[in-house]
PDB file of C-alpha atoms in Angstrom:
ATOM      1  CA  MET A  90      41.210  18.455  -5.569  1.00  0.00           C
ATOM      2  CA  SER A  91      37.580  19.419  -5.310  1.00  0.00           C
ATOM      3  CA  SER A  92      36.207  15.878  -5.142  1.00  0.00           C
ATOM      4  CA  ARG A  93      34.887  15.127  -1.679  1.00  0.00           C
ATOM      5  CA  GLY A  94      34.467  11.386  -2.080  1.00  0.00           C
ATOM      6  CA  VAL A  95      33.803   8.551  -4.466  1.00  0.00           C
ATOM      7  CA  ILE A  96      30.184   9.648  -4.988  1.00  0.00           C
ATOM      8  CA  SER A  97      29.568  13.339  -5.538  1.00  0.00           C
ATOM      9  CA  ASP A  98      26.968  15.239  -3.524  1.00  0.00           C
ATOM     10  CA  LYS A  99      24.654  15.486  -6.526  1.00  0.00           C
ATOM     11  CA  TRP A 100      24.565  11.715  -7.002  1.00  0.00           C
ATOM     12  CA  SER A 101      24.229  10.974  -3.296  1.00  0.00           C
ATOM     13  CA  LEU A 102      21.210  13.280  -3.187  1.00  0.00           C
ATOM     14  CA  ARG A 103      19.694  11.483  -6.189  1.00  0.00           C
ATOM     15  CA  ILE A 104      20.264   8.110  -4.542  1.00  0.00           C
ATOM     16  CA  LEU A 105      18.659   9.400  -1.325  1.00  0.00           C
ATOM     17  CA  TRP A 106      15.589  10.633  -3.209  1.00  0.00           C
ATOM     18  CA  GLY A 107      15.393   7.352  -5.125  1.00  0.00           C
ATOM     19  CA  CYS A 108      15.393   5.376  -1.886  1.00  0.00           C
ATOM     20  CA  ALA A 109      12.776   7.679  -0.365  1.00  0.00           C
ATOM     21  CA  ILE A 110      10.476   7.350  -3.380  1.00  0.00           C
ATOM     22  CA  GLY A 111      10.973   3.579  -3.483  1.00  0.00           C
ATOM     23  CA  THR A 112      10.121   3.323   0.199  1.00  0.00           C
ATOM     24  CA  ALA A 113       6.986   5.420  -0.258  1.00  0.00           C
ATOM     25  CA  ILE A 114       5.837   3.237  -3.158  1.00  0.00           C
ATOM     26  CA  SER A 115       6.485   0.074  -1.146  1.00  0.00           C
ATOM     27  CA  LEU A 116       4.525   1.365   1.836  1.00  0.00           C
ATOM     28  CA  TYR A 117       1.633   2.349  -0.439  1.00  0.00           C
ATOM     29  CA  MET A 118       1.566  -1.109  -2.008  1.00  0.00           C
ATOM     30  CA  VAL A 119       1.570  -2.768   1.431  1.00  0.00           C
ATOM     31  CA  ALA A 120      -1.308  -0.524   2.543  1.00  0.00           C
ATOM     32  CA  VAL A 121      -3.349  -1.389  -0.557  1.00  0.00           C
ATOM     33  CA  GLU A 122      -2.709  -5.112  -0.050  1.00  0.00           C
ATOM     34  CA  ARG A 123      -3.760  -4.969   3.607  1.00  0.00           C
ATOM     35  CA  GLN A 124      -6.882  -3.020   2.713  1.00  0.00           C
ATOM     36  CA  THR A 125      -7.771  -5.657   0.096  1.00  0.00           C
ATOM     37  CA  GLN A 126      -7.228  -8.470   2.604  1.00  0.00           C
ATOM     38  CA  ASN A 127      -9.357  -6.694   5.220  1.00  0.00           C
ATOM     39  CA  ARG A 128     -12.136  -6.150   2.694  1.00  0.00           C
ATOM     40  CA  ASN A 129     -12.081  -9.820   1.675  1.00  0.00           C
ATOM     41  CA  ARG A 130     -12.096 -10.911   5.323  1.00  0.00           C
ATOM     42  CA  ALA A 131     -15.059  -8.630   6.103  1.00  0.00           C
ATOM     43  CA  LEU A 132     -16.999  -9.952   3.103  1.00  0.00           C
ATOM     44  CA  ALA A 133     -16.301 -13.551   4.141  1.00  0.00           C
ATOM     45  CA  GLU A 134     -17.416 -12.866   7.707  1.00  0.00           C
ATOM     46  CA  SER A 135     -20.614 -11.171   6.576  1.00  0.00           C
ATOM     47  CA  LEU A 136     -21.335 -14.068   4.216  1.00  0.00           C
ATOM     48  CA  GLU A 137     -20.820 -16.583   7.037  1.00  0.00           C
ATOM     49  CA  ALA A 138     -23.069 -14.527   9.314  1.00  0.00           C
ATOM     50  CA  ALA A 139     -25.773 -14.375   6.641  1.00  0.00           C
ATOM     51  CA  GLU A 140     -25.555 -18.146   6.088  1.00  0.00           C
ATOM     52  CA  ALA A 141     -25.732 -18.817   9.825  1.00  0.00           C
ATOM     53  CA  GLN A 142     -28.747 -16.522  10.157  1.00  0.00           C
ATOM     54  CA  GLY A 143     -30.423 -18.226   7.218  1.00  0.00           C
ATOM     55  CA  ASP A 144     -29.821 -21.681   8.722  1.00  0.00           C
ATOM     56  CA  ASN A 145     -31.304 -20.623  12.070  1.00  0.00           C
ATOM     57  CA  GLY A 146     -34.372 -19.120  10.451  1.00  0.00           C
ATOM     58  CA  SER A 147     -35.224 -22.209   8.402  1.00  0.00           C
ATOM     59  CA  VAL A 148     -34.974 -24.711  11.277  1.00  0.00           C
TER      60      VAL A 148
END
């Protein structure tokens, strides 16, 4: 009677590591997506600023 539960300690540790790695990958992907969105927003704002400056200079 050496079994301590339905899932042995070895498998529970593997599941824990799998969840930890999956969480880390998910957080990395969210960070990359936010960085991409911020970069696109900054480019759009700089383009709008350049267009506004160009319109003011030509009038």
